[in-house]
Amino acid sequence: MREDESNWFSKWEEQLPSPDELMPLSQTLITPHLAIAFDITNNPVINTNTNIVPTPQVHHNLQAPPQLPPPLQSPNSGEFDSSELGGGGAVAGDEPARTLKRPRLVWTPQLHKRFVDAVAHLGIKNAVPKTIMTLMSVDGLTRENVASHLQKYRLYLKRMQGLSGSGGGSHASSGDAATDHLFASSPVPAHFLHQGRPNSEHFMPFVPVTALQQQQMVAVAGHPQYRHVGHFGSPSNGQFEHPFMARQPHQQQQQVHRMGTPVQNSLPSSYIDDLESANARKVLTLFPTGND
DNA sequence: CTGGAAATAT
DNA sequence: GATATTTCCA
């Protein structure tokens, strides 16, 4: 049977176990010096690349600095040109830069993880588009983007809750099941699932901000041309770049098992937040923070 | 501004 | 055709 479309997922699974980690959202939450005090300024963990599309990348432009720079401080001052998040990214060649038209924003697992993390840190209480967007600090991300994604995310959570109670099956009409994949990539904070507890306080088990990586990836959908624009290494704010380290060939099993059972959420453990980049269909561009 | 639905693009 | 994302409306 045709596995034309299915094959993308296959690859995706295999590449899921990426050494990529997440980035600390604390940046915005914690003050620079506070972060230093906590020593969370730089994560000594390993992080690695970021992009990676199964597609044959023709160019590898990256200046990849030696490693990740000091995160703290410097709130993104804004420098980075931010090429055109909307411009289609182009760079290289052709493609008129449409400055007014934002290309379709592709929510890549990593980006989504950031989104979930942000929501987790904020709590359903403040999990509003604006706050989330601010917390995410992803360049190019707009409130609208977050709002619409949030909507989808809520539906996903709802669908999940509904499933937990009744067994069922798997009837996903359409549009729901598919979304699950993307959402399944990111761990859903336990408290997310339905906070119907009138007497319960809302506490946040804090998200394992342990190994986080500092890099934002925005994927822009382009035509048959995928160009990943990595850019900006803002020297000033030493934000981040994509350090190319060796990726550990291990742990390759994450994947989404069936979560039909009650979420066992492994709180005490670190989440497996490594994801792969988008598949060959979009461009992965690292953008510096600074939207807003 | 937030939430939801519809429309459009890929 | 289906899905994702965007845009408009309440």
mmCIF file with all atom_site columns, C-alpha atoms in Angstrom, chain A residues 41-203:
data_model
loop_
_atom_site.group_PDB
_atom_site.id
_atom_site.type_symbol
_atom_site.label_atom_id
_atom_site.label_alt_id
_atom_site.label_comp_id
_atom_site.label_asym_id
_atom_site.label_entity_id
_atom_site.label_seq_id
_atom_site.pdbx_PDB_ins_code
_atom_site.Cartn_x
_atom_site.Cartn_y
_atom_site.Cartn_z
_atom_site.occupancy
_atom_site.B_iso_or_equiv
_atom_site.pdbx_formal_charge
_atom_site.auth_seq_id
_atom_site.auth_comp_id
_atom_site.auth_asym_id
_atom_site.auth_atom_id
_atom_site.pdbx_PDB_model_num
ATOM 1   C CA . THR A 1 41  ? 23.161  30.650 32.376 1.00 0.00 ? 41  THR A CA 1
ATOM 2   C CA . ASN A 1 42  ? 24.728  28.125 30.220 1.00 0.00 ? 42  ASN A CA 1
ATOM 3   C CA . ASN A 1 43  ? 23.868  24.661 30.184 1.00 0.00 ? 43  ASN A CA 1
ATOM 4   C CA . PRO A 1 44  ? 26.710  22.400 30.186 1.00 0.00 ? 44  PRO A CA 1
ATOM 5   C CA . VAL A 1 45  ? 24.740  19.778 28.645 1.00 0.00 ? 45  VAL A CA 1
ATOM 6   C CA . ILE A 1 46  ? 25.171  18.765 25.251 1.00 0.00 ? 46  ILE A CA 1
ATOM 7   C CA . ASN A 1 47  ? 23.217  20.179 22.649 1.00 0.00 ? 47  ASN A CA 1
ATOM 8   C CA . THR A 1 48  ? 23.547  19.996 19.179 1.00 0.00 ? 48  THR A CA 1
ATOM 9   C CA . ASN A 1 49  ? 22.451  20.870 16.001 1.00 0.00 ? 49  ASN A CA 1
ATOM 10  C CA . THR A 1 50  ? 19.296  21.975 15.158 1.00 0.00 ? 50  THR A CA 1
ATOM 11  C CA . ASN A 1 51  ? 18.198  21.549 11.879 1.00 0.00 ? 51  ASN A CA 1
ATOM 12  C CA . ILE A 1 52  ? 18.480  18.840 9.829  1.00 0.00 ? 52  ILE A CA 1
ATOM 13  C CA . VAL A 1 53  ? 16.400  18.027 7.152  1.00 0.00 ? 53  VAL A CA 1
ATOM 14  C CA . PRO A 1 54  ? 16.524  14.810 5.517  1.00 0.00 ? 54  PRO A CA 1
ATOM 15  C CA . THR A 1 55  ? 16.917  16.639 2.456  1.00 0.00 ? 55  THR A CA 1
ATOM 16  C CA . PRO A 1 56  ? 20.174  17.030 0.921  1.00 0.00 ? 56  PRO A CA 1
ATOM 17  C CA . GLN A 1 57  ? 21.310  20.298 2.013  1.00 0.00 ? 57  GLN A CA 1
ATOM 18  C CA . VAL A 1 58  ? 23.236  21.976 -0.485 1.00 0.00 ? 58  VAL A CA 1
ATOM 19  C CA . HIS A 1 59  ? 24.634  24.663 1.444  1.00 0.00 ? 59  HIS A CA 1
ATOM 20  C CA . HIS A 1 60  ? 25.798  24.614 4.881  1.00 0.00 ? 60  HIS A CA 1
ATOM 21  C CA . ASN A 1 61  ? 26.186  28.010 5.792  1.00 0.00 ? 61  ASN A CA 1
ATOM 22  C CA . LEU A 1 62  ? 26.767  28.353 9.267  1.00 0.00 ? 62  LEU A CA 1
ATOM 23  C CA . GLN A 1 63  ? 29.185  30.002 11.075 1.00 0.00 ? 63  GLN A CA 1
ATOM 24  C CA . ALA A 1 64  ? 28.602  27.927 13.921 1.00 0.00 ? 64  ALA A CA 1
ATOM 25  C CA . PRO A 1 65  ? 30.440  29.440 16.615 1.00 0.00 ? 65  PRO A CA 1
ATOM 26  C CA . PRO A 1 66  ? 32.298  27.213 18.842 1.00 0.00 ? 66  PRO A CA 1
ATOM 27  C CA . GLN A 1 67  ? 29.546  26.756 21.232 1.00 0.00 ? 67  GLN A CA 1
ATOM 28  C CA . LEU A 1 68  ? 26.836  28.405 22.818 1.00 0.00 ? 68  LEU A CA 1
ATOM 29  C CA . PRO A 1 69  ? 27.563  31.723 24.065 1.00 0.00 ? 69  PRO A CA 1
ATOM 30  C CA . PRO A 1 70  ? 26.554  33.170 27.254 1.00 0.00 ? 70  PRO A CA 1
ATOM 31  C CA . PRO A 1 71  ? 22.973  33.347 27.366 1.00 0.00 ? 71  PRO A CA 1
ATOM 32  C CA . LEU A 1 72  ? 22.109  35.554 29.952 1.00 0.00 ? 72  LEU A CA 1
ATOM 33  C CA . GLN A 1 73  ? 21.699  39.030 29.674 1.00 0.00 ? 73  GLN A CA 1
ATOM 34  C CA . SER A 1 74  ? 21.090  41.024 26.865 1.00 0.00 ? 74  SER A CA 1
ATOM 35  C CA . PRO A 1 75  ? 17.664  40.840 26.176 1.00 0.00 ? 75  PRO A CA 1
ATOM 36  C CA . ASN A 1 76  ? 17.903  40.643 22.694 1.00 0.00 ? 76  ASN A CA 1
ATOM 37  C CA . SER A 1 77  ? 18.527  43.908 21.893 1.00 0.00 ? 77  SER A CA 1
ATOM 38  C CA . GLY A 1 78  ? 17.535  43.753 18.747 1.00 0.00 ? 78  GLY A CA 1
ATOM 39  C CA . GLU A 1 79  ? 19.885  43.655 16.332 1.00 0.00 ? 79  GLU A CA 1
ATOM 40  C CA . PHE A 1 80  ? 19.706  40.880 14.174 1.00 0.00 ? 80  PHE A CA 1
ATOM 41  C CA . ASP A 1 81  ? 18.313  41.646 11.045 1.00 0.00 ? 81  ASP A CA 1
ATOM 42  C CA . SER A 1 82  ? 15.913  39.090 11.143 1.00 0.00 ? 82  SER A CA 1
ATOM 43  C CA . SER A 1 83  ? 15.793  38.505 7.694  1.00 0.00 ? 83  SER A CA 1
ATOM 44  C CA . GLU A 1 84  ? 12.564  37.961 6.557  1.00 0.00 ? 84  GLU A CA 1
ATOM 45  C CA . LEU A 1 85  ? 10.672  35.756 8.591  1.00 0.00 ? 85  LEU A CA 1
ATOM 46  C CA . GLY A 1 86  ? 8.155   36.503 6.178  1.00 0.00 ? 86  GLY A CA 1
ATOM 47  C CA . GLY A 1 87  ? 10.205  36.957 3.331  1.00 0.00 ? 87  GLY A CA 1
ATOM 48  C CA . GLY A 1 88  ? 10.376  33.532 2.676  1.00 0.00 ? 88  GLY A CA 1
ATOM 49  C CA . GLY A 1 89  ? 13.580  33.362 3.720  1.00 0.00 ? 89  GLY A CA 1
ATOM 50  C CA . ALA A 1 90  ? 15.309  33.530 1.000  1.00 0.00 ? 90  ALA A CA 1
ATOM 51  C CA . VAL A 1 91  ? 18.602  34.063 0.794  1.00 0.00 ? 91  VAL A CA 1
ATOM 52  C CA . ALA A 1 92  ? 20.461  32.850 -1.666 1.00 0.00 ? 92  ALA A CA 1
ATOM 53  C CA . GLY A 1 93  ? 19.200  33.452 -4.544 1.00 0.00 ? 93  GLY A CA 1
ATOM 54  C CA . ASP A 1 94  ? 16.097  34.142 -5.739 1.00 0.00 ? 94  ASP A CA 1
ATOM 55  C CA . GLU A 1 95  ? 12.945  34.764 -4.271 1.00 0.00 ? 95  GLU A CA 1
ATOM 56  C CA . PRO A 1 96  ? 11.827  38.192 -3.848 1.00 0.00 ? 96  PRO A CA 1
ATOM 57  C CA . ALA A 1 97  ? 11.531  39.024 -0.374 1.00 0.00 ? 97  ALA A CA 1
ATOM 58  C CA . ARG A 1 98  ? 8.025   39.614 0.515  1.00 0.00 ? 98  ARG A CA 1
ATOM 59  C CA . THR A 1 99  ? 8.242   41.712 3.486  1.00 0.00 ? 99  THR A CA 1
ATOM 60  C CA . LEU A 1 100 ? 4.676   42.020 3.944  1.00 0.00 ? 100 LEU A CA 1
ATOM 61  C CA . LYS A 1 101 ? 3.619   38.561 3.623  1.00 0.00 ? 101 LYS A CA 1
ATOM 62  C CA . ARG A 1 102 ? 4.587   36.192 6.280  1.00 0.00 ? 102 ARG A CA 1
ATOM 63  C CA . PRO A 1 103 ? 5.117   32.733 5.031  1.00 0.00 ? 103 PRO A CA 1
ATOM 64  C CA . ARG A 1 104 ? 3.326   29.971 6.656  1.00 0.00 ? 104 ARG A CA 1
ATOM 65  C CA . LEU A 1 105 ? 4.806   29.376 9.981  1.00 0.00 ? 105 LEU A CA 1
ATOM 66  C CA . VAL A 1 106 ? 5.648   25.802 10.468 1.00 0.00 ? 106 VAL A CA 1
ATOM 67  C CA . TRP A 1 107 ? 5.435   24.588 13.972 1.00 0.00 ? 107 TRP A CA 1
ATOM 68  C CA . THR A 1 108 ? 8.243   22.241 14.322 1.00 0.00 ? 108 THR A CA 1
ATOM 69  C CA . PRO A 1 109 ? 8.454   19.900 17.265 1.00 0.00 ? 109 PRO A CA 1
ATOM 70  C CA . GLN A 1 110 ? 11.053  21.978 18.871 1.00 0.00 ? 110 GLN A CA 1
ATOM 71  C CA . LEU A 1 111 ? 9.137   25.084 18.444 1.00 0.00 ? 111 LEU A CA 1
ATOM 72  C CA . HIS A 1 112 ? 6.136   23.351 19.784 1.00 0.00 ? 112 HIS A CA 1
ATOM 73  C CA . LYS A 1 113 ? 8.078   22.133 22.737 1.00 0.00 ? 113 LYS A CA 1
ATOM 74  C CA . ARG A 1 114 ? 8.915   25.646 23.498 1.00 0.00 ? 114 ARG A CA 1
ATOM 75  C CA . PHE A 1 115 ? 5.338   26.514 23.239 1.00 0.00 ? 115 PHE A CA 1
ATOM 76  C CA . VAL A 1 116 ? 4.333   23.812 25.639 1.00 0.00 ? 116 VAL A CA 1
ATOM 77  C CA . ASP A 1 117 ? 7.082   24.731 27.982 1.00 0.00 ? 117 ASP A CA 1
ATOM 78  C CA . ALA A 1 118 ? 5.992   28.267 27.967 1.00 0.00 ? 118 ALA A CA 1
ATOM 79  C CA . VAL A 1 119 ? 2.472   27.309 28.733 1.00 0.00 ? 119 VAL A CA 1
ATOM 80  C CA . ALA A 1 120 ? 3.645   25.067 31.470 1.00 0.00 ? 120 ALA A CA 1
ATOM 81  C CA . HIS A 1 121 ? 5.600   27.823 33.042 1.00 0.00 ? 121 HIS A CA 1
ATOM 82  C CA . LEU A 1 122 ? 2.794   30.191 32.715 1.00 0.00 ? 122 LEU A CA 1
ATOM 83  C CA . GLY A 1 123 ? 0.082   27.913 33.791 1.00 0.00 ? 123 GLY A CA 1
ATOM 84  C CA . ILE A 1 124 ? -3.258  27.675 32.255 1.00 0.00 ? 124 ILE A CA 1
ATOM 85  C CA . LYS A 1 125 ? -3.990  30.819 34.078 1.00 0.00 ? 125 LYS A CA 1
ATOM 86  C CA . ASN A 1 126 ? -1.749  32.967 32.126 1.00 0.00 ? 126 ASN A CA 1
ATOM 87  C CA . ALA A 1 127 ? -1.523  30.814 29.198 1.00 0.00 ? 127 ALA A CA 1
ATOM 88  C CA . VAL A 1 128 ? -2.800  33.354 26.900 1.00 0.00 ? 128 VAL A CA 1
ATOM 89  C CA . PRO A 1 129 ? -1.378  34.048 23.552 1.00 0.00 ? 129 PRO A CA 1
ATOM 90  C CA . LYS A 1 130 ? 0.207   37.241 24.484 1.00 0.00 ? 130 LYS A CA 1
ATOM 91  C CA . THR A 1 131 ? 1.998   35.895 27.458 1.00 0.00 ? 131 THR A CA 1
ATOM 92  C CA . ILE A 1 132 ? 3.033   32.811 25.720 1.00 0.00 ? 132 ILE A CA 1
ATOM 93  C CA . MET A 1 133 ? 4.365   34.715 22.853 1.00 0.00 ? 133 MET A CA 1
ATOM 94  C CA . THR A 1 134 ? 6.332   36.935 25.110 1.00 0.00 ? 134 THR A CA 1
ATOM 95  C CA . LEU A 1 135 ? 7.688   34.097 27.041 1.00 0.00 ? 135 LEU A CA 1
ATOM 96  C CA . MET A 1 136 ? 8.694   32.285 24.003 1.00 0.00 ? 136 MET A CA 1
ATOM 97  C CA . SER A 1 137 ? 10.541  35.179 22.633 1.00 0.00 ? 137 SER A CA 1
ATOM 98  C CA . VAL A 1 138 ? 10.812  33.643 19.328 1.00 0.00 ? 138 VAL A CA 1
ATOM 99  C CA . ASP A 1 139 ? 11.481  35.962 16.617 1.00 0.00 ? 139 ASP A CA 1
ATOM 100 C CA . GLY A 1 140 ? 8.884   35.976 14.032 1.00 0.00 ? 140 GLY A CA 1
ATOM 101 C CA . LEU A 1 141 ? 6.339   34.556 16.292 1.00 0.00 ? 141 LEU A CA 1
ATOM 102 C CA . THR A 1 142 ? 3.327   36.654 16.549 1.00 0.00 ? 142 THR A CA 1
ATOM 103 C CA . ARG A 1 143 ? 0.405   36.606 18.825 1.00 0.00 ? 143 ARG A CA 1
ATOM 104 C CA . GLU A 1 144 ? -1.726  35.366 16.056 1.00 0.00 ? 144 GLU A CA 1
ATOM 105 C CA . ASN A 1 145 ? 0.549   32.476 15.506 1.00 0.00 ? 145 ASN A CA 1
ATOM 106 C CA . VAL A 1 146 ? 0.482   31.527 19.087 1.00 0.00 ? 146 VAL A CA 1
ATOM 107 C CA . ALA A 1 147 ? -3.192  32.121 19.395 1.00 0.00 ? 147 ALA A CA 1
ATOM 108 C CA . SER A 1 148 ? -4.051  29.859 16.611 1.00 0.00 ? 148 SER A CA 1
ATOM 109 C CA . HIS A 1 149 ? -1.666  27.237 17.723 1.00 0.00 ? 149 HIS A CA 1
ATOM 110 C CA . LEU A 1 150 ? -2.946  27.511 21.215 1.00 0.00 ? 150 LEU A CA 1
ATOM 111 C CA . GLN A 1 151 ? -6.360  26.855 19.972 1.00 0.00 ? 151 GLN A CA 1
ATOM 112 C CA . LYS A 1 152 ? -5.242  23.729 18.351 1.00 0.00 ? 152 LYS A CA 1
ATOM 113 C CA . TYR A 1 153 ? -3.282  22.733 21.358 1.00 0.00 ? 153 TYR A CA 1
ATOM 114 C CA . ARG A 1 154 ? -6.290  23.068 23.565 1.00 0.00 ? 154 ARG A CA 1
ATOM 115 C CA . LEU A 1 155 ? -8.310  20.948 21.329 1.00 0.00 ? 155 LEU A CA 1
ATOM 116 C CA . TYR A 1 156 ? -5.620  18.397 21.430 1.00 0.00 ? 156 TYR A CA 1
ATOM 117 C CA . LEU A 1 157 ? -5.604  18.343 25.174 1.00 0.00 ? 157 LEU A CA 1
ATOM 118 C CA . LYS A 1 158 ? -9.309  18.119 25.217 1.00 0.00 ? 158 LYS A CA 1
ATOM 119 C CA . ARG A 1 159 ? -9.270  15.261 22.877 1.00 0.00 ? 159 ARG A CA 1
ATOM 120 C CA . MET A 1 160 ? -6.836  13.548 25.067 1.00 0.00 ? 160 MET A CA 1
ATOM 121 C CA . GLN A 1 161 ? -8.835  13.974 28.152 1.00 0.00 ? 161 GLN A CA 1
ATOM 122 C CA . GLY A 1 162 ? -11.888 12.706 26.536 1.00 0.00 ? 162 GLY A CA 1
ATOM 123 C CA . LEU A 1 163 ? -10.051 9.695  25.470 1.00 0.00 ? 163 LEU A CA 1
ATOM 124 C CA . SER A 1 164 ? -8.808  8.863  28.820 1.00 0.00 ? 164 SER A CA 1
ATOM 125 C CA . GLY A 1 165 ? -12.110 8.187  30.165 1.00 0.00 ? 165 GLY A CA 1
ATOM 126 C CA . SER A 1 166 ? -13.729 6.208  27.671 1.00 0.00 ? 166 SER A CA 1
ATOM 127 C CA . GLY A 1 167 ? -12.028 3.850  25.832 1.00 0.00 ? 167 GLY A CA 1
ATOM 128 C CA . GLY A 1 168 ? -12.349 4.014  22.681 1.00 0.00 ? 168 GLY A CA 1
ATOM 129 C CA . GLY A 1 169 ? -11.041 3.754  20.129 1.00 0.00 ? 169 GLY A CA 1
ATOM 130 C CA . SER A 1 170 ? -9.466  5.439  17.764 1.00 0.00 ? 170 SER A CA 1
ATOM 131 C CA . HIS A 1 171 ? -11.736 7.283  15.835 1.00 0.00 ? 171 HIS A CA 1
ATOM 132 C CA . ALA A 1 172 ? -10.243 10.361 14.848 1.00 0.00 ? 172 ALA A CA 1
ATOM 133 C CA . SER A 1 173 ? -12.228 11.966 12.374 1.00 0.00 ? 173 SER A CA 1
ATOM 134 C CA . SER A 1 174 ? -9.878  14.048 10.652 1.00 0.00 ? 174 SER A CA 1
ATOM 135 C CA . GLY A 1 175 ? -7.879  16.840 11.617 1.00 0.00 ? 175 GLY A CA 1
ATOM 136 C CA . ASP A 1 176 ? -7.520  15.591 15.062 1.00 0.00 ? 176 ASP A CA 1
ATOM 137 C CA . ALA A 1 177 ? -5.446  12.605 14.693 1.00 0.00 ? 177 ALA A CA 1
ATOM 138 C CA . ALA A 1 178 ? -2.958  14.255 12.583 1.00 0.00 ? 178 ALA A CA 1
ATOM 139 C CA . THR A 1 179 ? -2.447  17.073 14.920 1.00 0.00 ? 179 THR A CA 1
ATOM 140 C CA . ASP A 1 180 ? -1.766  14.592 17.571 1.00 0.00 ? 180 ASP A CA 1
ATOM 141 C CA . HIS A 1 181 ? 1.456   13.775 16.008 1.00 0.00 ? 181 HIS A CA 1
ATOM 142 C CA . LEU A 1 182 ? 2.900   17.109 16.350 1.00 0.00 ? 182 LEU A CA 1
ATOM 143 C CA . PHE A 1 183 ? 1.582   17.553 19.820 1.00 0.00 ? 183 PHE A CA 1
ATOM 144 C CA . ALA A 1 184 ? 2.626   14.148 20.809 1.00 0.00 ? 184 ALA A CA 1
ATOM 145 C CA . SER A 1 185 ? 6.092   15.196 20.159 1.00 0.00 ? 185 SER A CA 1
ATOM 146 C CA . SER A 1 186 ? 6.077   17.361 23.096 1.00 0.00 ? 186 SER A CA 1
ATOM 147 C CA . PRO A 1 187 ? 5.368   16.178 26.562 1.00 0.00 ? 187 PRO A CA 1
ATOM 148 C CA . VAL A 1 188 ? 2.233   17.471 27.927 1.00 0.00 ? 188 VAL A CA 1
ATOM 149 C CA . PRO A 1 189 ? 2.523   18.762 31.380 1.00 0.00 ? 189 PRO A CA 1
ATOM 150 C CA . ALA A 1 190 ? 0.358   16.748 33.561 1.00 0.00 ? 190 ALA A CA 1
ATOM 151 C CA . HIS A 1 191 ? -1.530  19.557 35.008 1.00 0.00 ? 191 HIS A CA 1
ATOM 152 C CA . PHE A 1 192 ? -2.475  20.555 31.633 1.00 0.00 ? 192 PHE A CA 1
ATOM 153 C CA . LEU A 1 193 ? -4.938  17.910 31.255 1.00 0.00 ? 193 LEU A CA 1
ATOM 154 C CA . HIS A 1 194 ? -7.862  19.235 32.854 1.00 0.00 ? 194 HIS A CA 1
ATOM 155 C CA . GLN A 1 195 ? -7.444  21.263 35.803 1.00 0.00 ? 195 GLN A CA 1
ATOM 156 C CA . GLY A 1 196 ? -10.820 20.569 37.084 1.00 0.00 ? 196 GLY A CA 1
ATOM 157 C CA . ARG A 1 197 ? -9.901  20.596 40.620 1.00 0.00 ? 197 ARG A CA 1
ATOM 158 C CA . PRO A 1 198 ? -11.822 23.158 42.559 1.00 0.00 ? 198 PRO A CA 1
ATOM 159 C CA . ASN A 1 199 ? -9.840  22.815 45.565 1.00 0.00 ? 199 ASN A CA 1
ATOM 160 C CA . SER A 1 200 ? -6.603  22.189 44.330 1.00 0.00 ? 200 SER A CA 1
ATOM 161 C CA . GLU A 1 201 ? -4.128  24.806 44.005 1.00 0.00 ? 201 GLU A CA 1
ATOM 162 C CA . HIS A 1 202 ? -2.367  25.131 40.910 1.00 0.00 ? 202 HIS A CA 1
ATOM 163 C CA . PHE A 1 203 ? 1.158   24.363 41.341 1.00 0.00 ? 203 PHE A CA 1
#
